mmCIF file of C-alpha atoms (C1' of nucleotides) in Angstrom:
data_model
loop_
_atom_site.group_PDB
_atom_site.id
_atom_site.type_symbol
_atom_site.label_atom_id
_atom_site.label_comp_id
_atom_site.label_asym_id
_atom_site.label_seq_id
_atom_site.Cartn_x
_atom_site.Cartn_y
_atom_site.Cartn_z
ATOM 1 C CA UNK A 1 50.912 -21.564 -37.447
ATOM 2 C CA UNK A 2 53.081 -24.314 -36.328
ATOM 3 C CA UNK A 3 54.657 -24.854 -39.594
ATOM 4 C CA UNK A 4 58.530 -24.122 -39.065
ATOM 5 C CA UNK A 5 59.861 -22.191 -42.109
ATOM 6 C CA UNK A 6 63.018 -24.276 -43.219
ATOM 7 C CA UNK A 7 63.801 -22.266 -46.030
ATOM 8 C CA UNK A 8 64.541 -19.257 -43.899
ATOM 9 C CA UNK A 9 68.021 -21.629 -42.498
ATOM 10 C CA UNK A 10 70.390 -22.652 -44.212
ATOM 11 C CA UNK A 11 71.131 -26.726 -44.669
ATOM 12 C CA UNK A 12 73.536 -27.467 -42.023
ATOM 13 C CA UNK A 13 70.708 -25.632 -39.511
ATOM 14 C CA UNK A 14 68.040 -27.529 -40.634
ATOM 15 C CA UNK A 15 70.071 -30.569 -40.282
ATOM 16 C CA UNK A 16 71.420 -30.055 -36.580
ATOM 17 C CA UNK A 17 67.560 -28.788 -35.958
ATOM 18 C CA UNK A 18 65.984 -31.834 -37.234
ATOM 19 C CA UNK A 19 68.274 -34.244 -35.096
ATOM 20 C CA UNK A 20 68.428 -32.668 -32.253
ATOM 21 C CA UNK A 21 64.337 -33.032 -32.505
ATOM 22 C CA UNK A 22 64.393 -36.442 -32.746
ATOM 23 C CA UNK A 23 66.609 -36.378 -29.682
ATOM 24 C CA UNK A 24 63.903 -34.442 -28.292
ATOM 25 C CA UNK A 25 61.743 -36.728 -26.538
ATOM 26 C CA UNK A 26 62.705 -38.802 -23.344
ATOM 27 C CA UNK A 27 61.365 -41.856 -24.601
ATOM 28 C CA UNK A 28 63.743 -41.624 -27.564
ATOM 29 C CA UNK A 29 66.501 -41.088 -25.108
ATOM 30 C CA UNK A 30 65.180 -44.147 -23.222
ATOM 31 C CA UNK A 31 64.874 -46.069 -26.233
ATOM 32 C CA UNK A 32 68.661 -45.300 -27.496
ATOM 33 C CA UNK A 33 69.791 -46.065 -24.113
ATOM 34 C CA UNK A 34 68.333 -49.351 -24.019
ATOM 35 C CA UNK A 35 69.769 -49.933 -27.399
ATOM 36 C CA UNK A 36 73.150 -49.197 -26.028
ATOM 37 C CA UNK A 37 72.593 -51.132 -22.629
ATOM 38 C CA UNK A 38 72.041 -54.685 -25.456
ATOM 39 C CA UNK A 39 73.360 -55.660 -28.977
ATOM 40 C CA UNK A 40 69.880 -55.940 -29.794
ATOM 41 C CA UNK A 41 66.513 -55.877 -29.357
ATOM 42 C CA UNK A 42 62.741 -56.156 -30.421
ATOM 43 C CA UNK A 43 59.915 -54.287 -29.460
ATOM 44 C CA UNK A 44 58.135 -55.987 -26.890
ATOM 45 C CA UNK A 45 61.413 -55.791 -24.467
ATOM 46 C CA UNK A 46 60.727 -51.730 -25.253
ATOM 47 C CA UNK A 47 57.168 -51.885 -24.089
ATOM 48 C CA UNK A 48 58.219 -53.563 -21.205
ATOM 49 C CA UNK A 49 60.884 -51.705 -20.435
ATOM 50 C CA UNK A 50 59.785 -47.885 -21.159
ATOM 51 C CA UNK A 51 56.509 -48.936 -20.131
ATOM 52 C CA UNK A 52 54.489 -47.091 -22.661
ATOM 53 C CA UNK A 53 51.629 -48.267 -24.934
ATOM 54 C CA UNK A 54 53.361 -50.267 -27.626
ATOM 55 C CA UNK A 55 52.007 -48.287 -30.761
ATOM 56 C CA UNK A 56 53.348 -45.592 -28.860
ATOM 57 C CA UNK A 57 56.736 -47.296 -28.811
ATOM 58 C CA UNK A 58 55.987 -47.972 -32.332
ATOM 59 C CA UNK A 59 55.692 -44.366 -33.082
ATOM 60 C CA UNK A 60 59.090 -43.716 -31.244
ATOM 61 C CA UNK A 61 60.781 -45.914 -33.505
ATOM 62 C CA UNK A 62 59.805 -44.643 -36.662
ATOM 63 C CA UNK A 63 60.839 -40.953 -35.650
ATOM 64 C CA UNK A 64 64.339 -42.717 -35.110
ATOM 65 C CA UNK A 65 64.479 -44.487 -38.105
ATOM 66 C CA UNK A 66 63.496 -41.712 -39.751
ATOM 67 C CA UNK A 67 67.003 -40.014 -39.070
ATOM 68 C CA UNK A 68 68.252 -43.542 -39.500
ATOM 69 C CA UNK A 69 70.269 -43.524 -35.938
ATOM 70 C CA UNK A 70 68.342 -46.647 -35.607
ATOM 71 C CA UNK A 71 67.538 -49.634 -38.051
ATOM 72 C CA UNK A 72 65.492 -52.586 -37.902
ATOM 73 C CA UNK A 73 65.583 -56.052 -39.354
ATOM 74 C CA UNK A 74 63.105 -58.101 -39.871
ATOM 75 C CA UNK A 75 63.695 -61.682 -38.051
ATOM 76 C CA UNK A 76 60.309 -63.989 -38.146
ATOM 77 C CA UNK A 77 57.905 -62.711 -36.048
ATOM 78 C CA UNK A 78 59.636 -59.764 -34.584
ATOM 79 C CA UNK A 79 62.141 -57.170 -35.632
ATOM 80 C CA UNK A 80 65.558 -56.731 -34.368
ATOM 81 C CA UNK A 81 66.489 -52.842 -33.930
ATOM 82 C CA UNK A 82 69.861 -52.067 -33.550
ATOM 83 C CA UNK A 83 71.938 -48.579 -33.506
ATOM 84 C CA UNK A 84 73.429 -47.631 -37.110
ATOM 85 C CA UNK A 85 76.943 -47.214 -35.868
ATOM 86 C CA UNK A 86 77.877 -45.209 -39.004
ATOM 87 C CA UNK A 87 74.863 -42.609 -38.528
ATOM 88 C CA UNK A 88 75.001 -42.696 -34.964
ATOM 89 C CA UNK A 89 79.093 -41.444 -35.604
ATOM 90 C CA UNK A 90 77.827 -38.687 -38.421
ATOM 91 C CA UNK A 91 75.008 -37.434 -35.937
ATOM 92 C CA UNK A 92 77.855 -37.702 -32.972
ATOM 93 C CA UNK A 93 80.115 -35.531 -35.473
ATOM 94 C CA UNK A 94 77.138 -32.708 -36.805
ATOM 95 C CA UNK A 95 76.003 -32.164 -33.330
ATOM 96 C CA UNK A 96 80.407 -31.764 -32.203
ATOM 97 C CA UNK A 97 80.620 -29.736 -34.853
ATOM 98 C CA UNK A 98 77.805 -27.220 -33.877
ATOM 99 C CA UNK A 99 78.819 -27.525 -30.242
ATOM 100 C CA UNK A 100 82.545 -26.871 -30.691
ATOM 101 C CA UNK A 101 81.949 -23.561 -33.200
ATOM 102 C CA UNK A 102 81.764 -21.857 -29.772
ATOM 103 C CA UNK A 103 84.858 -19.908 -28.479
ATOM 104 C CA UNK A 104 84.705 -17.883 -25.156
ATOM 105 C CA UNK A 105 83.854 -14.472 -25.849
ATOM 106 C CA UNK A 106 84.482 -12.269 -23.793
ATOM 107 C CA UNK A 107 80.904 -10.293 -23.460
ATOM 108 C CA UNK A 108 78.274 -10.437 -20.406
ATOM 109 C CA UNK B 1 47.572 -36.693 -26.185
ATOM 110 C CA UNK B 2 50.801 -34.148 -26.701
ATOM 111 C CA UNK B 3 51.706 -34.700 -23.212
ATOM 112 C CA UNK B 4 55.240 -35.878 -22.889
ATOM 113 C CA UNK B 5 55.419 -39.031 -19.661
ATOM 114 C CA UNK B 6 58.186 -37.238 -17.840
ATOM 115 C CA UNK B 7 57.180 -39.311 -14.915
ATOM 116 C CA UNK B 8 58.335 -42.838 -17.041
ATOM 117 C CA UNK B 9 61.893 -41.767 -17.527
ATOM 118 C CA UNK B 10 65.077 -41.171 -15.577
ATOM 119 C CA UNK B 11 66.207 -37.669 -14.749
ATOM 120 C CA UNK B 12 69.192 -37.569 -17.107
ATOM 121 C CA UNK B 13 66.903 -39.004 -19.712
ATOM 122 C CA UNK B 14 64.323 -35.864 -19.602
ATOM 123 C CA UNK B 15 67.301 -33.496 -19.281
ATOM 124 C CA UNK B 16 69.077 -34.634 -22.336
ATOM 125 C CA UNK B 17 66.000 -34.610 -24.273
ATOM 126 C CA UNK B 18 65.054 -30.891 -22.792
ATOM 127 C CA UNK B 19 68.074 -29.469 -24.000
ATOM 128 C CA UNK B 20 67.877 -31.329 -27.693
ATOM 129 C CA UNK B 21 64.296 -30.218 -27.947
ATOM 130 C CA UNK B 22 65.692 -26.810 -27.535
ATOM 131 C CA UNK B 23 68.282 -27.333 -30.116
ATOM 132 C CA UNK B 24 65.108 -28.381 -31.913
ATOM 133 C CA UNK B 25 64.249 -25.699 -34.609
ATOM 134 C CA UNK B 26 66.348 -24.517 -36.935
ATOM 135 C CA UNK B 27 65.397 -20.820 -35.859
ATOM 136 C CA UNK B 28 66.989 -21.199 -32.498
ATOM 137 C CA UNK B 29 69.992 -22.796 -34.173
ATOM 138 C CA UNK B 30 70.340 -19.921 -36.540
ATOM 139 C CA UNK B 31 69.607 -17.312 -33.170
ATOM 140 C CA UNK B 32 72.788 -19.302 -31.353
ATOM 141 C CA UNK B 33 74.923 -18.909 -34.784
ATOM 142 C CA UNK B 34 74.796 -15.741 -34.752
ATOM 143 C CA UNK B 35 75.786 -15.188 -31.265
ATOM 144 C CA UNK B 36 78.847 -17.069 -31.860
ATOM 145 C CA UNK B 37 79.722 -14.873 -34.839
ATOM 146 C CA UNK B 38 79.505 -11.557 -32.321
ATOM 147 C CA UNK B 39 80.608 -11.475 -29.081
ATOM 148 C CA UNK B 40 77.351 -9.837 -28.394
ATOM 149 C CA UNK B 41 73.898 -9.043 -30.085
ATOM 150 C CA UNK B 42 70.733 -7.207 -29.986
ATOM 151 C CA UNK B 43 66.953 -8.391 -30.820
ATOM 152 C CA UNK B 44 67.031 -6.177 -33.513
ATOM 153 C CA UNK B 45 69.732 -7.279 -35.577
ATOM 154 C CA UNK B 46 67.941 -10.887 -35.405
ATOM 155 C CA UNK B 47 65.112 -9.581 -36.829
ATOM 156 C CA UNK B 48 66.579 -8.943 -39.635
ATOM 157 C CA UNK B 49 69.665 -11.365 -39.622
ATOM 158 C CA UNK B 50 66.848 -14.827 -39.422
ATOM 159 C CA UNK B 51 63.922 -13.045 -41.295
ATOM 160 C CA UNK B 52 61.167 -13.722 -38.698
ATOM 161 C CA UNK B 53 59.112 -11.332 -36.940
ATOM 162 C CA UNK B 54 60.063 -9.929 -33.984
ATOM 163 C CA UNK B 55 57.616 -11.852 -31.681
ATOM 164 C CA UNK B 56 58.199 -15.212 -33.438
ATOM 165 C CA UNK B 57 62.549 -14.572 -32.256
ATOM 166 C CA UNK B 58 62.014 -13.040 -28.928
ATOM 167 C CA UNK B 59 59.641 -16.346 -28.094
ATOM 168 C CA UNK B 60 62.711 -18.569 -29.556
ATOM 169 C CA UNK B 61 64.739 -16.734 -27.086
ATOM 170 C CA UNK B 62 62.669 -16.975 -24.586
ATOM 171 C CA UNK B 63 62.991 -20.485 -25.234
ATOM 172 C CA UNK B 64 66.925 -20.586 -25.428
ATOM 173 C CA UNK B 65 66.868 -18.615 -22.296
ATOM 174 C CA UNK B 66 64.456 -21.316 -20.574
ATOM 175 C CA UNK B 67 67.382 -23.816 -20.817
ATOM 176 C CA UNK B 68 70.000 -21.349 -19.888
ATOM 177 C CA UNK B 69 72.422 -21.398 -23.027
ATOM 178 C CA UNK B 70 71.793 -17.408 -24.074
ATOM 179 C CA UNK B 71 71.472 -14.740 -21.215
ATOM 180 C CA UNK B 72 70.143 -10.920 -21.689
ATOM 181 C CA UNK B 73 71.560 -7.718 -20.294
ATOM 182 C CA UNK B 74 69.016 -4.768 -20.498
ATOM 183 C CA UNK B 75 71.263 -2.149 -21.588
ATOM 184 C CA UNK B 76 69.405 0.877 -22.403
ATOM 185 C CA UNK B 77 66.332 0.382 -24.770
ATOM 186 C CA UNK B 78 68.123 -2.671 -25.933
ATOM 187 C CA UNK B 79 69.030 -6.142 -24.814
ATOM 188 C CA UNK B 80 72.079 -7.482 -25.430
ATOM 189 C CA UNK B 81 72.036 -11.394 -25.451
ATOM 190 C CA UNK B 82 74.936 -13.592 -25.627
ATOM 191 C CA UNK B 83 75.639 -17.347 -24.786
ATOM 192 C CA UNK B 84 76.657 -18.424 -21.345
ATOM 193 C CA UNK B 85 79.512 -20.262 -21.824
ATOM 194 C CA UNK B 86 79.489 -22.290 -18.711
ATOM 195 C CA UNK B 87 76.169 -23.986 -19.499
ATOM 196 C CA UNK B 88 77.033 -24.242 -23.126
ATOM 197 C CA UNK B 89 80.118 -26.047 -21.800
ATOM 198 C CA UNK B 90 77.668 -27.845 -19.373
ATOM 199 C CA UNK B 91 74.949 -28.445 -21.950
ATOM 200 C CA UNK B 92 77.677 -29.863 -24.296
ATOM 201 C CA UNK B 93 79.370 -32.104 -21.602
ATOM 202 C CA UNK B 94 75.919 -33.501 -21.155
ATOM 203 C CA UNK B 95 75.062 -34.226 -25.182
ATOM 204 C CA UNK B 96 78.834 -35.816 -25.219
ATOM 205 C CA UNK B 97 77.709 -37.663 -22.458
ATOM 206 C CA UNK B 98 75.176 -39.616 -23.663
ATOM 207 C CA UNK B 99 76.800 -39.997 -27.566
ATOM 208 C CA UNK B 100 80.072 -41.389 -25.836
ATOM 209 C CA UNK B 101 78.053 -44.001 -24.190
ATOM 210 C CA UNK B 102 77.230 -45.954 -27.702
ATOM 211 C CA UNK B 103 80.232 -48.011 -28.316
ATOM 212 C CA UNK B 104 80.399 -50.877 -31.380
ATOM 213 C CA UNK B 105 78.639 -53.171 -31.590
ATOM 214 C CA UNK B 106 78.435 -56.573 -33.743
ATOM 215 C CA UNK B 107 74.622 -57.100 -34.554
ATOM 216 C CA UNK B 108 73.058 -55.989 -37.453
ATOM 217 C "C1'" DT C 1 56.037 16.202 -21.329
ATOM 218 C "C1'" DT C 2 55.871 14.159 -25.988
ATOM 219 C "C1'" DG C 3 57.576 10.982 -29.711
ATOM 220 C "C1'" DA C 4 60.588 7.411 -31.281
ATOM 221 C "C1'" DT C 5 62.776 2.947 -30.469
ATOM 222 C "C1'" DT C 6 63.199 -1.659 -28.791
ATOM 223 C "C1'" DA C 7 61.722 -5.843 -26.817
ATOM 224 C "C1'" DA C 8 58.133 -8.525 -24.227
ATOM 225 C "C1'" DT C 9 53.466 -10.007 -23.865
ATOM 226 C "C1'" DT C 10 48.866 -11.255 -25.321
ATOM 227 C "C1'" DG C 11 45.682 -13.343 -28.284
ATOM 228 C "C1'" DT C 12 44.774 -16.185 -32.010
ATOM 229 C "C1'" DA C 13 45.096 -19.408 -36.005
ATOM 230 C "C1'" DA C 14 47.323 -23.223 -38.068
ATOM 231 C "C1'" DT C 15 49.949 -27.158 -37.720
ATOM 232 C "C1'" DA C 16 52.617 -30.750 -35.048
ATOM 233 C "C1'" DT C 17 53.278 -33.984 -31.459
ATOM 234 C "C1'" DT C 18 52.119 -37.361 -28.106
ATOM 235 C "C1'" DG C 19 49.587 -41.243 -26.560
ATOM 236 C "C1'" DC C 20 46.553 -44.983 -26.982
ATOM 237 C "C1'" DA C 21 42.507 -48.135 -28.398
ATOM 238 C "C1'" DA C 22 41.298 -50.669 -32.160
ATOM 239 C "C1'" DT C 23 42.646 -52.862 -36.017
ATOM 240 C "C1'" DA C 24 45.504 -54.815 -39.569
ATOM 241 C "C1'" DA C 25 49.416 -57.323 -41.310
ATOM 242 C "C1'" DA C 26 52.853 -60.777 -41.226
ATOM 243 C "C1'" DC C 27 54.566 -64.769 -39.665
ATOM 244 C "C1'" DA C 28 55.150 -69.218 -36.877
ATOM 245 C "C1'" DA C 29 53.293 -73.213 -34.704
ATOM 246 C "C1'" DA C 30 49.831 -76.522 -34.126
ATOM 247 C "C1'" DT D 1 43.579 -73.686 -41.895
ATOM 248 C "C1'" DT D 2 43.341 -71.853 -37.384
ATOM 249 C "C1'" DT D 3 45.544 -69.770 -33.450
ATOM 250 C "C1'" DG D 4 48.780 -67.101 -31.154
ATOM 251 C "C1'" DT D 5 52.549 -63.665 -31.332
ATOM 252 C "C1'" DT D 6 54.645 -59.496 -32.689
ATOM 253 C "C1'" DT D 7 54.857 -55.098 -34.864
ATOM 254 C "C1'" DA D 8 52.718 -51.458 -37.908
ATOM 255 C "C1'" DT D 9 48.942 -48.568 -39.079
ATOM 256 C "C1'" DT D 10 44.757 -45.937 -38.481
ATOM 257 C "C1'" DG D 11 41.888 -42.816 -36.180
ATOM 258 C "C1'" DC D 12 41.137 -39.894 -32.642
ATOM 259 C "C1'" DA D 13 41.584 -36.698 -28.510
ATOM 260 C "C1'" DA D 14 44.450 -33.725 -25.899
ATOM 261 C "C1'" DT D 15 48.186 -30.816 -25.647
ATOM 262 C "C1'" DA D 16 52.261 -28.334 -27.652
ATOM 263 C "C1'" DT D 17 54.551 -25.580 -30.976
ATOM 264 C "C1'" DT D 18 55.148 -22.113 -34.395
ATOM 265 C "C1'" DA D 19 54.185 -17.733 -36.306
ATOM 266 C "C1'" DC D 20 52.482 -13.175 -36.320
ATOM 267 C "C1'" DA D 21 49.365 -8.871 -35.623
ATOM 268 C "C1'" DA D 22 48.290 -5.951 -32.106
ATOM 269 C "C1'" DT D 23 49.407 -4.194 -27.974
ATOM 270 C "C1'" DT D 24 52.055 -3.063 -23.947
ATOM 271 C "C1'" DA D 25 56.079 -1.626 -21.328
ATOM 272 C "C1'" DA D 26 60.293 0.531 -20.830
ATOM 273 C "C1'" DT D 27 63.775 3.634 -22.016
ATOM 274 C "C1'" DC D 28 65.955 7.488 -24.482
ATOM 275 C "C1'" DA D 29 66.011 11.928 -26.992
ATOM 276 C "C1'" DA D 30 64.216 16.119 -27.994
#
DNA sequence: TTGATTAATTGTAATATTGCAATAAACAAA
DNA sequence: TTTGTTTATTGCAATATTACAATTAATCAA
């Protein structure tokens, strides 16, 4: 079917789920990373440097915004992206949470 | 075209997203929450724990298997699954990894 | 042997994702 | 206004994912 049934999870699983699935995609990674690597950036330095079709990159974008780990602002022509520092720190602390829940068991 | 560029991306890149588009679906979230909550598990009790049908959960952890975080011990007419805790320790160094490398910055 | 139980596999339908060409939109410079 | 630049949107094709019914395989119990 391909339709994922959300309302079978509870919040806080649908929430780690839906991150983590933007973090899905190596372009995203690549994107982030060049985000990082700067203090900014605009588009056309991503085509370049990911070296994929720029509505592709486009695409890419939006999925991040989306989650709002990224935002853009407008400036003229083209649009400065930029890492949201706050949601990039809540994302940092859902995923730690999730990650941390496990203990050693003892089993296997 | 639904085909992901591997090729156009770093190693490290296409391994962090692998493992988040594992952590992708709230399903196999749910699967690994309950394994934490036991110290072991059977494909039964899933069944009825998440509320899918049985093929839909053994192909999520088929899929959790794929990456290594969950292994299976045939133990009788049952499986018992349960996380490996060195690649969820590896698998977590790796996330922490890449979300350590955003520091602040000043645009934006 | 059967019959029951449990999990994997197969096949299929529906939806989602990825990628890009073509186009549009928004702005700056001439 | 026209022209060039940059990014978003649209439309489409190819592939992937999700979900489940039906079936298979494997084991245990009687």
């Amino acid at each position: 079917m391909g339709l994922t049934k959300t309302e079978k999870f509870t919040e806080q699983q649908n929430e780690i789920a839906t991150i983590a699935k933007v973090l899905g995609h190596p372009a995203r990674i690549a994107i982030l990373d060049f985000l990082i690597k700067l203090d900014s950036c605009v588009c056309g330095d991503l085509v370049k440097d990911i070296g994929l079709a720029q509505p592709t990159i486009s695409q890419h974008l939006k999925e991040l915004k989306k989650v709002g780990i990224i935002k853009g602002k407008i400036e003229g022509t083209s649009v400065c992206y930029c890492i949201d520092q706050e949601k990039w720190k809540a994302i940092t602390k859902t995923l730690n949470n999730f990650l941390n829940k496990n203990t050693t068991n003892t089993c296997c």
